[in-house]
JSON list of C-alpha atoms in Angstrom, two decimals:
[
{"chain": "A", "resi": 26, "resn": "MET", "atom": "CA", "xyz": [-22.98, -0.44, -3.69]},
{"chain": "A", "resi": 27, "resn": "ALA", "atom": "CA", "xyz": [-25.73, -1.63, -6.02]},
{"chain": "A", "resi": 28, "resn": "GLN", "atom": "CA", "xyz": [-23.33, -4.27, -7.38]},
{"chain": "A", "resi": 29, "resn": "VAL", "atom": "CA", "xyz": [-22.43, -5.33, -3.85]},
{"chain": "A", "resi": 30, "resn": "VAL", "atom": "CA", "xyz": [-26.10, -5.89, -3.09]},
{"chain": "A", "resi": 31, "resn": "ALA", "atom": "CA", "xyz": [-26.81, -7.52, -6.46]},
{"chain": "A", "resi": 32, "resn": "ARG", "atom": "CA", "xyz": [-23.84, -9.92, -6.12]},
{"chain": "A", "resi": 33, "resn": "ASN", "atom": "CA", "xyz": [-24.86, -10.66, -2.53]},
{"chain": "A", "resi": 34, "resn": "VAL", "atom": "CA", "xyz": [-21.38, -9.86, -1.18]},
{"chain": "A", "resi": 35, "resn": "PRO", "atom": "CA", "xyz": [-21.28, -10.89, 2.49]},
{"chain": "A", "resi": 36, "resn": "ARG", "atom": "CA", "xyz": [-20.89, -8.07, 5.03]},
{"chain": "A", "resi": 37, "resn": "VAL", "atom": "CA", "xyz": [-18.71, -8.55, 8.10]},
{"chain": "A", "resi": 38, "resn": "PRO", "atom": "CA", "xyz": [-18.79, -6.53, 11.33]},
{"chain": "A", "resi": 39, "resn": "GLY", "atom": "CA", "xyz": [-16.54, -3.52, 11.62]},
{"chain": "A", "resi": 40, "resn": "THR", "atom": "CA", "xyz": [-15.53, -0.42, 9.72]},
{"chain": "A", "resi": 41, "resn": "ALA", "atom": "CA", "xyz": [-13.29, -0.22, 6.66]},
{"chain": "A", "resi": 42, "resn": "VAL", "atom": "CA", "xyz": [-11.67, 3.04, 5.60]},
{"chain": "A", "resi": 43, "resn": "PHE", "atom": "CA", "xyz": [-10.39, 2.98, 2.02]},
{"chain": "A", "resi": 44, "resn": "LEU", "atom": "CA", "xyz": [-7.83, 5.61, 1.07]},
{"chain": "A", "resi": 45, "resn": "THR", "atom": "CA", "xyz": [-8.11, 6.59, -2.57]},
{"chain": "A", "resi": 46, "resn": "ARG", "atom": "CA", "xyz": [-7.15, 9.15, -5.19]},
{"chain": "A", "resi": 47, "resn": "THR", "atom": "CA", "xyz": [-10.37, 8.74, -7.15]},
{"chain": "A", "resi": 48, "resn": "GLU", "atom": "CA", "xyz": [-12.98, 11.49, -6.96]},
{"chain": "A", "resi": 49, "resn": "ARG", "atom": "CA", "xyz": [-15.89, 9.24, -7.91]},
{"chain": "A", "resi": 50, "resn": "ASP", "atom": "CA", "xyz": [-16.63, 5.63, -8.62]},
{"chain": "A", "resi": 51, "resn": "THR", "atom": "CA", "xyz": [-15.34, 2.70, -6.60]},
{"chain": "A", "resi": 52, "resn": "PRO", "atom": "CA", "xyz": [-11.80, 2.98, -5.25]},
{"chain": "A", "resi": 53, "resn": "PRO", "atom": "CA", "xyz": [-9.46, 0.37, -6.77]},
{"chain": "A", "resi": 54, "resn": "VAL", "atom": "CA", "xyz": [-8.42, -0.79, -3.29]},
{"chain": "A", "resi": 55, "resn": "MET", "atom": "CA", "xyz": [-12.07, -1.60, -2.47]},
{"chain": "A", "resi": 56, "resn": "VAL", "atom": "CA", "xyz": [-12.46, -3.52, -5.73]},
{"chain": "A", "resi": 57, "resn": "TRP", "atom": "CA", "xyz": [-9.30, -5.56, -5.02]},
{"chain": "A", "resi": 58, "resn": "HIS", "atom": "CA", "xyz": [-10.47, -6.18, -1.45]},
{"chain": "A", "resi": 59, "resn": "VAL", "atom": "CA", "xyz": [-13.86, -7.55, -2.53]},
{"chain": "A", "resi": 60, "resn": "LYS", "atom": "CA", "xyz": [-12.29, -9.55, -5.36]},
{"chain": "A", "resi": 61, "resn": "HIS", "atom": "CA", "xyz": [-9.81, -11.33, -3.10]},
{"chain": "A", "resi": 62, "resn": "ASN", "atom": "CA", "xyz": [-11.68, -11.51, 0.22]},
{"chain": "A", "resi": 63, "resn": "ARG", "atom": "CA", "xyz": [-15.22, -11.92, -1.19]},
{"chain": "A", "resi": 64, "resn": "ALA", "atom": "CA", "xyz": [-16.61, -9.83, 1.68]},
{"chain": "A", "resi": 65, "resn": "LEU", "atom": "CA", "xyz": [-16.99, -6.22, 2.73]},
{"chain": "A", "resi": 66, "resn": "HIS", "atom": "CA", "xyz": [-17.23, -4.54, 6.10]},
{"chain": "A", "resi": 67, "resn": "GLU", "atom": "CA", "xyz": [-20.60, -3.42, 7.42]},
{"chain": "A", "resi": 68, "resn": "HIS", "atom": "CA", "xyz": [-19.56, 0.25, 7.64]},
{"chain": "A", "resi": 69, "resn": "LEU", "atom": "CA", "xyz": [-17.51, 1.85, 4.86]},
{"chain": "A", "resi": 70, "resn": "LEU", "atom": "CA", "xyz": [-15.74, 5.16, 4.44]},
{"chain": "A", "resi": 71, "resn": "VAL", "atom": "CA", "xyz": [-13.90, 6.19, 1.29]},
{"chain": "A", "resi": 72, "resn": "LEU", "atom": "CA", "xyz": [-11.35, 8.87, 2.12]},
{"chain": "A", "resi": 73, "resn": "ARG", "atom": "CA", "xyz": [-9.69, 11.10, -0.46]},
{"chain": "A", "resi": 74, "resn": "LEU", "atom": "CA", "xyz": [-6.92, 13.54, 0.36]},
{"chain": "A", "resi": 75, "resn": "LYS", "atom": "CA", "xyz": [-6.58, 16.74, -1.60]},
{"chain": "A", "resi": 76, "resn": "VAL", "atom": "CA", "xyz": [-3.49, 18.85, -0.97]},
{"chain": "A", "resi": 77, "resn": "LEU", "atom": "CA", "xyz": [-4.23, 22.46, -1.85]},
{"chain": "A", "resi": 78, "resn": "SER", "atom": "CA", "xyz": [-1.82, 25.08, -3.15]},
{"chain": "A", "resi": 79, "resn": "VAL", "atom": "CA", "xyz": [-2.09, 27.10, 0.06]},
{"chain": "A", "resi": 80, "resn": "PRO", "atom": "CA", "xyz": [0.11, 26.48, 3.11]},
{"chain": "A", "resi": 81, "resn": "TRP", "atom": "CA", "xyz": [-2.72, 26.00, 5.65]},
{"chain": "A", "resi": 82, "resn": "VAL", "atom": "CA", "xyz": [-6.39, 25.08, 5.53]},
{"chain": "A", "resi": 83, "resn": "SER", "atom": "CA", "xyz": [-8.89, 26.21, 8.14]},
{"chain": "A", "resi": 84, "resn": "VAL", "atom": "CA", "xyz": [-10.24, 23.47, 10.41]},
{"chain": "A", "resi": 85, "resn": "THR", "atom": "CA", "xyz": [-13.77, 24.37, 9.28]},
{"chain": "A", "resi": 86, "resn": "ASP", "atom": "CA", "xyz": [-12.79, 23.68, 5.65]},
{"chain": "A", "resi": 87, "resn": "ARG", "atom": "CA", "xyz": [-10.82, 20.51, 6.41]},
{"chain": "A", "resi": 88, "resn": "ILE", "atom": "CA", "xyz": [-13.35, 17.75, 5.67]},
{"chain": "A", "resi": 89, "resn": "ARG", "atom": "CA", "xyz": [-16.49, 17.22, 3.61]},
{"chain": "A", "resi": 90, "resn": "ILE", "atom": "CA", "xyz": [-18.51, 14.06, 4.16]},
{"chain": "A", "resi": 91, "resn": "GLU", "atom": "CA", "xyz": [-21.51, 12.77, 2.26]},
{"chain": "A", "resi": 92, "resn": "GLN", "atom": "CA", "xyz": [-23.46, 9.59, 2.78]},
{"chain": "A", "resi": 93, "resn": "ALA", "atom": "CA", "xyz": [-23.51, 7.74, -0.55]},
{"chain": "A", "resi": 94, "resn": "ALA", "atom": "CA", "xyz": [-25.58, 4.77, 0.63]},
{"chain": "A", "resi": 95, "resn": "PRO", "atom": "CA", "xyz": [-26.66, 3.24, 3.93]},
{"chain": "A", "resi": 96, "resn": "ASN", "atom": "CA", "xyz": [-23.53, 2.68, 6.07]},
{"chain": "A", "resi": 97, "resn": "PHE", "atom": "CA", "xyz": [-21.34, 4.05, 3.25]},
{"chain": "A", "resi": 98, "resn": "TRP", "atom": "CA", "xyz": [-19.73, 7.51, 3.39]},
{"chain": "A", "resi": 99, "resn": "ARG", "atom": "CA", "xyz": [-17.43, 9.35, 1.05]},
{"chain": "A", "resi": 100, "resn": "ALA", "atom": "CA", "xyz": [-15.13, 12.03, 2.47]},
{"chain": "A", "resi": 101, "resn": "GLU", "atom": "CA", "xyz": [-12.78, 14.55, 0.91]},
{"chain": "A", "resi": 102, "resn": "VAL", "atom": "CA", "xyz": [-10.09, 15.92, 3.18]},
{"chain": "A", "resi": 103, "resn": "HIS", "atom": "CA", "xyz": [-8.26, 19.17, 2.46]},
{"chain": "A", "resi": 104, "resn": "TYR", "atom": "CA", "xyz": [-4.82, 20.02, 3.75]},
{"chain": "A", "resi": 105, "resn": "GLY", "atom": "CA", "xyz": [-2.40, 22.76, 2.81]},
{"chain": "A", "resi": 106, "resn": "PHE", "atom": "CA", "xyz": [0.98, 21.89, 1.36]},
{"chain": "A", "resi": 107, "resn": "MET", "atom": "CA", "xyz": [2.70, 22.76, 4.69]},
{"chain": "A", "resi": 108, "resn": "GLU", "atom": "CA", "xyz": [0.43, 20.55, 6.82]},
{"chain": "A", "resi": 109, "resn": "ARG", "atom": "CA", "xyz": [0.81, 16.93, 7.86]},
{"chain": "A", "resi": 110, "resn": "PRO", "atom": "CA", "xyz": [-2.39, 14.84, 7.59]},
{"chain": "A", "resi": 111, "resn": "HIS", "atom": "CA", "xyz": [-3.58, 13.01, 10.72]},
{"chain": "A", "resi": 112, "resn": "PHE", "atom": "CA", "xyz": [-6.57, 10.95, 9.60]},
{"chain": "A", "resi": 113, "resn": "VAL", "atom": "CA", "xyz": [-7.33, 9.29, 12.93]},
{"chain": "A", "resi": 114, "resn": "GLU", "atom": "CA", "xyz": [-7.81, 12.65, 14.67]},
{"chain": "A", "resi": 115, "resn": "LEU", "atom": "CA", "xyz": [-9.81, 13.91, 11.72]},
{"chain": "A", "resi": 116, "resn": "LEU", "atom": "CA", "xyz": [-12.15, 10.92, 11.71]},
{"chain": "A", "resi": 117, "resn": "ALA", "atom": "CA", "xyz": [-12.85, 11.46, 15.40]},
{"chain": "A", "resi": 118, "resn": "GLN", "atom": "CA", "xyz": [-14.21, 14.89, 14.43]},
{"chain": "A", "resi": 119, "resn": "SER", "atom": "CA", "xyz": [-16.34, 13.44, 11.60]},
{"chain": "A", "resi": 120, "resn": "LYS", "atom": "CA", "xyz": [-19.09, 12.39, 14.04]},
{"chain": "A", "resi": 121, "resn": "VAL", "atom": "CA", "xyz": [-20.12, 16.04, 14.23]},
{"chain": "A", "resi": 122, "resn": "LEU", "atom": "CA", "xyz": [-20.69, 15.97, 10.46]},
{"chain": "A", "resi": 123, "resn": "GLY", "atom": "CA", "xyz": [-23.08, 13.03, 10.66]},
{"chain": "A", "resi": 124, "resn": "CYS", "atom": "CA", "xyz": [-20.73, 10.14, 9.89]},
{"chain": "A", "resi": 125, "resn": "THR", "atom": "CA", "xyz": [-21.65, 7.35, 12.27]},
{"chain": "A", "resi": 126, "resn": "ILE", "atom": "CA", "xyz": [-18.76, 4.95, 11.72]},
{"chain": "A", "resi": 127, "resn": "ASP", "atom": "CA", "xyz": [-17.45, 3.07, 14.74]},
{"chain": "A", "resi": 128, "resn": "LEU", "atom": "CA", "xyz": [-13.90, 4.32, 15.28]},
{"chain": "A", "resi": 129, "resn": "SER", "atom": "CA", "xyz": [-13.11, 1.62, 17.84]},
{"chain": "A", "resi": 130, "resn": "ASP", "atom": "CA", "xyz": [-13.11, -1.08, 15.14]},
{"chain": "A", "resi": 131, "resn": "VAL", "atom": "CA", "xyz": [-11.52, 0.50, 12.05]},
{"chain": "A", "resi": 132, "resn": "THR", "atom": "CA", "xyz": [-9.31, -1.14, 9.46]},
{"chain": "A", "resi": 133, "resn": "TYR", "atom": "CA", "xyz": [-7.53, 1.19, 7.03]},
{"chain": "A", "resi": 134, "resn": "TYR", "atom": "CA", "xyz": [-7.00, -0.17, 3.51]},
{"chain": "A", "resi": 135, "resn": "VAL", "atom": "CA", "xyz": [-4.29, 1.35, 1.34]},
{"chain": "A", "resi": 136, "resn": "GLY", "atom": "CA", "xyz": [-3.01, 0.42, -2.07]},
{"chain": "A", "resi": 137, "resn": "HIS", "atom": "CA", "xyz": [0.63, -0.26, -2.83]},
{"chain": "A", "resi": 138, "resn": "GLU", "atom": "CA", "xyz": [1.95, -0.41, -6.36]},
{"chain": "A", "resi": 139, "resn": "LYS", "atom": "CA", "xyz": [5.24, -2.00, -7.33]},
{"chain": "A", "resi": 140, "resn": "VAL", "atom": "CA", "xyz": [6.79, -0.85, -10.59]},
{"chain": "A", "resi": 141, "resn": "ILE", "atom": "CA", "xyz": [7.96, -3.60, -12.93]},
{"chain": "A", "resi": 142, "resn": "ARG", "atom": "CA", "xyz": [9.26, -3.66, -16.49]},
{"chain": "A", "resi": 143, "resn": "ARG", "atom": "CA", "xyz": [6.79, -4.33, -19.33]},
{"chain": "A", "resi": 144, "resn": "ALA", "atom": "CA", "xyz": [7.18, -7.80, -20.80]},
{"chain": "A", "resi": 145, "resn": "ASP", "atom": "CA", "xyz": [6.56, -6.64, -24.38]},
{"chain": "A", "resi": 146, "resn": "GLY", "atom": "CA", "xyz": [9.52, -4.23, -24.37]},
{"chain": "A", "resi": 147, "resn": "LYS", "atom": "CA", "xyz": [7.35, -1.23, -25.28]},
{"chain": "A", "resi": 148, "resn": "GLY", "atom": "CA", "xyz": [7.67, 0.49, -21.90]},
{"chain": "A", "resi": 149, "resn": "LEU", "atom": "CA", "xyz": [10.09, 3.09, -20.67]},
{"chain": "A", "resi": 150, "resn": "PRO", "atom": "CA", "xyz": [13.77, 2.73, -21.40]},
{"chain": "A", "resi": 151, "resn": "ALA", "atom": "CA", "xyz": [15.44, 0.52, -18.77]},
{"chain": "A", "resi": 152, "resn": "TRP", "atom": "CA", "xyz": [17.32, 3.39, -17.10]},
{"chain": "A", "resi": 153, "resn": "GLN", "atom": "CA", "xyz": [14.12, 5.44, -16.68]},
{"chain": "A", "resi": 154, "resn": "GLU", "atom": "CA", "xyz": [12.22, 2.43, -15.33]},
{"chain": "A", "resi": 155, "resn": "ARG", "atom": "CA", "xyz": [14.98, 1.79, -12.75]},
{"chain": "A", "resi": 156, "resn": "ILE", "atom": "CA", "xyz": [14.89, 5.41, -11.58]},
{"chain": "A", "resi": 157, "resn": "PHE", "atom": "CA", "xyz": [11.09, 5.34, -11.30]},
{"chain": "A", "resi": 158, "resn": "ALA", "atom": "CA", "xyz": [11.18, 2.05, -9.38]},
{"chain": "A", "resi": 159, "resn": "LEU", "atom": "CA", "xyz": [13.88, 3.43, -7.05]},
{"chain": "A", "resi": 160, "resn": "MET", "atom": "CA", "xyz": [11.79, 6.53, -6.27]},
{"chain": "A", "resi": 161, "resn": "GLU", "atom": "CA", "xyz": [8.72, 4.37, -5.60]},
{"chain": "A", "resi": 162, "resn": "ARG", "atom": "CA", "xyz": [10.69, 2.04, -3.30]},
{"chain": "A", "resi": 163, "resn": "ASN", "atom": "CA", "xyz": [12.19, 4.93, -1.33]},
{"chain": "A", "resi": 164, "resn": "ALA", "atom": "CA", "xyz": [8.92, 6.82, -0.88]},
{"chain": "A", "resi": 165, "resn": "GLN", "atom": "CA", "xyz": [7.55, 7.08, 2.64]},
{"chain": "A", "resi": 166, "resn": "HIS", "atom": "CA", "xyz": [5.00, 4.41, 3.52]},
{"chain": "A", "resi": 167, "resn": "VAL", "atom": "CA", "xyz": [1.39, 5.62, 3.21]},
{"chain": "A", "resi": 168, "resn": "GLY", "atom": "CA", "xyz": [0.40, 4.49, 6.71]},
{"chain": "A", "resi": 169, "resn": "LYS", "atom": "CA", "xyz": [3.29, 6.38, 8.28]},
{"chain": "A", "resi": 170, "resn": "PHE", "atom": "CA", "xyz": [2.64, 9.52, 6.23]},
{"chain": "A", "resi": 171, "resn": "PHE", "atom": "CA", "xyz": [-1.00, 9.63, 7.33]},
{"chain": "A", "resi": 172, "resn": "ASP", "atom": "CA", "xyz": [-0.12, 8.69, 10.92]},
{"chain": "A", "resi": 173, "resn": "LEU", "atom": "CA", "xyz": [-2.29, 5.55, 10.85]},
{"chain": "A", "resi": 174, "resn": "PRO", "atom": "CA", "xyz": [-2.00, 2.94, 13.62]},
{"chain": "A", "resi": 175, "resn": "ASN", "atom": "CA", "xyz": [0.31, 0.16, 12.34]},
{"chain": "A", "resi": 176, "resn": "ASP", "atom": "CA", "xyz": [-1.88, -2.64, 13.66]},
{"chain": "A", "resi": 177, "resn": "GLN", "atom": "CA", "xyz": [-4.96, -1.35, 11.81]},
{"chain": "A", "resi": 178, "resn": "VAL", "atom": "CA", "xyz": [-3.52, -0.97, 8.30]},
{"chain": "A", "resi": 179, "resn": "VAL", "atom": "CA", "xyz": [-3.98, -3.52, 5.51]},
{"chain": "A", "resi": 180, "resn": "GLU", "atom": "CA", "xyz": [-1.95, -2.93, 2.40]},
{"chain": "A", "resi": 181, "resn": "ILE", "atom": "CA", "xyz": [-3.21, -4.39, -0.87]},
{"chain": "A", "resi": 182, "resn": "GLY", "atom": "CA", "xyz": [-0.55, -4.49, -3.55]},
{"chain": "A", "resi": 183, "resn": "ARG", "atom": "CA", "xyz": [-0.37, -4.86, -7.28]},
{"chain": "A", "resi": 184, "resn": "GLN", "atom": "CA", "xyz": [2.29, -4.66, -9.90]},
{"chain": "A", "resi": 185, "resn": "ILE", "atom": "CA", "xyz": [2.29, -1.93, -12.54]},
{"chain": "A", "resi": 186, "resn": "ALA", "atom": "CA", "xyz": [4.24, -2.44, -15.73]},
{"chain": "A", "resi": 187, "resn": "ILE", "atom": "CA", "xyz": [5.69, 0.74, -17.21]}
]
């Protein structure tokens, strides 16, 4: 956030929720968003899912939210391996924990990676790369898995050479 302020990145009205795997630092999806759009929403929430090795997680242990900066929250969500995440319902409950994002104007940002072959020939053997790419292509879409509203999801893609 200090870099956002120092670089004078314009802030636009609304709330952005960035789904990430990173525990700390800036989520790659947020970096790509700022790089390509040269702006950032006024209210930000970074959301990280952690699937635990237990079948069910108590509702009281489901979410932890901390305010990292003004209008910027970081949340870690816990689900058991038998549970299906529903982020929209969960974010509605986050108000109780002190997160003051406006849920009526939320855009969810998710990353999408496409597997491609390395140009230098030092990557995986071709048959392994094709299998990996096939699995990635056939995986369930992130927005559908997390039960996000289709009209509120922005997918930012990049290619990964393996």
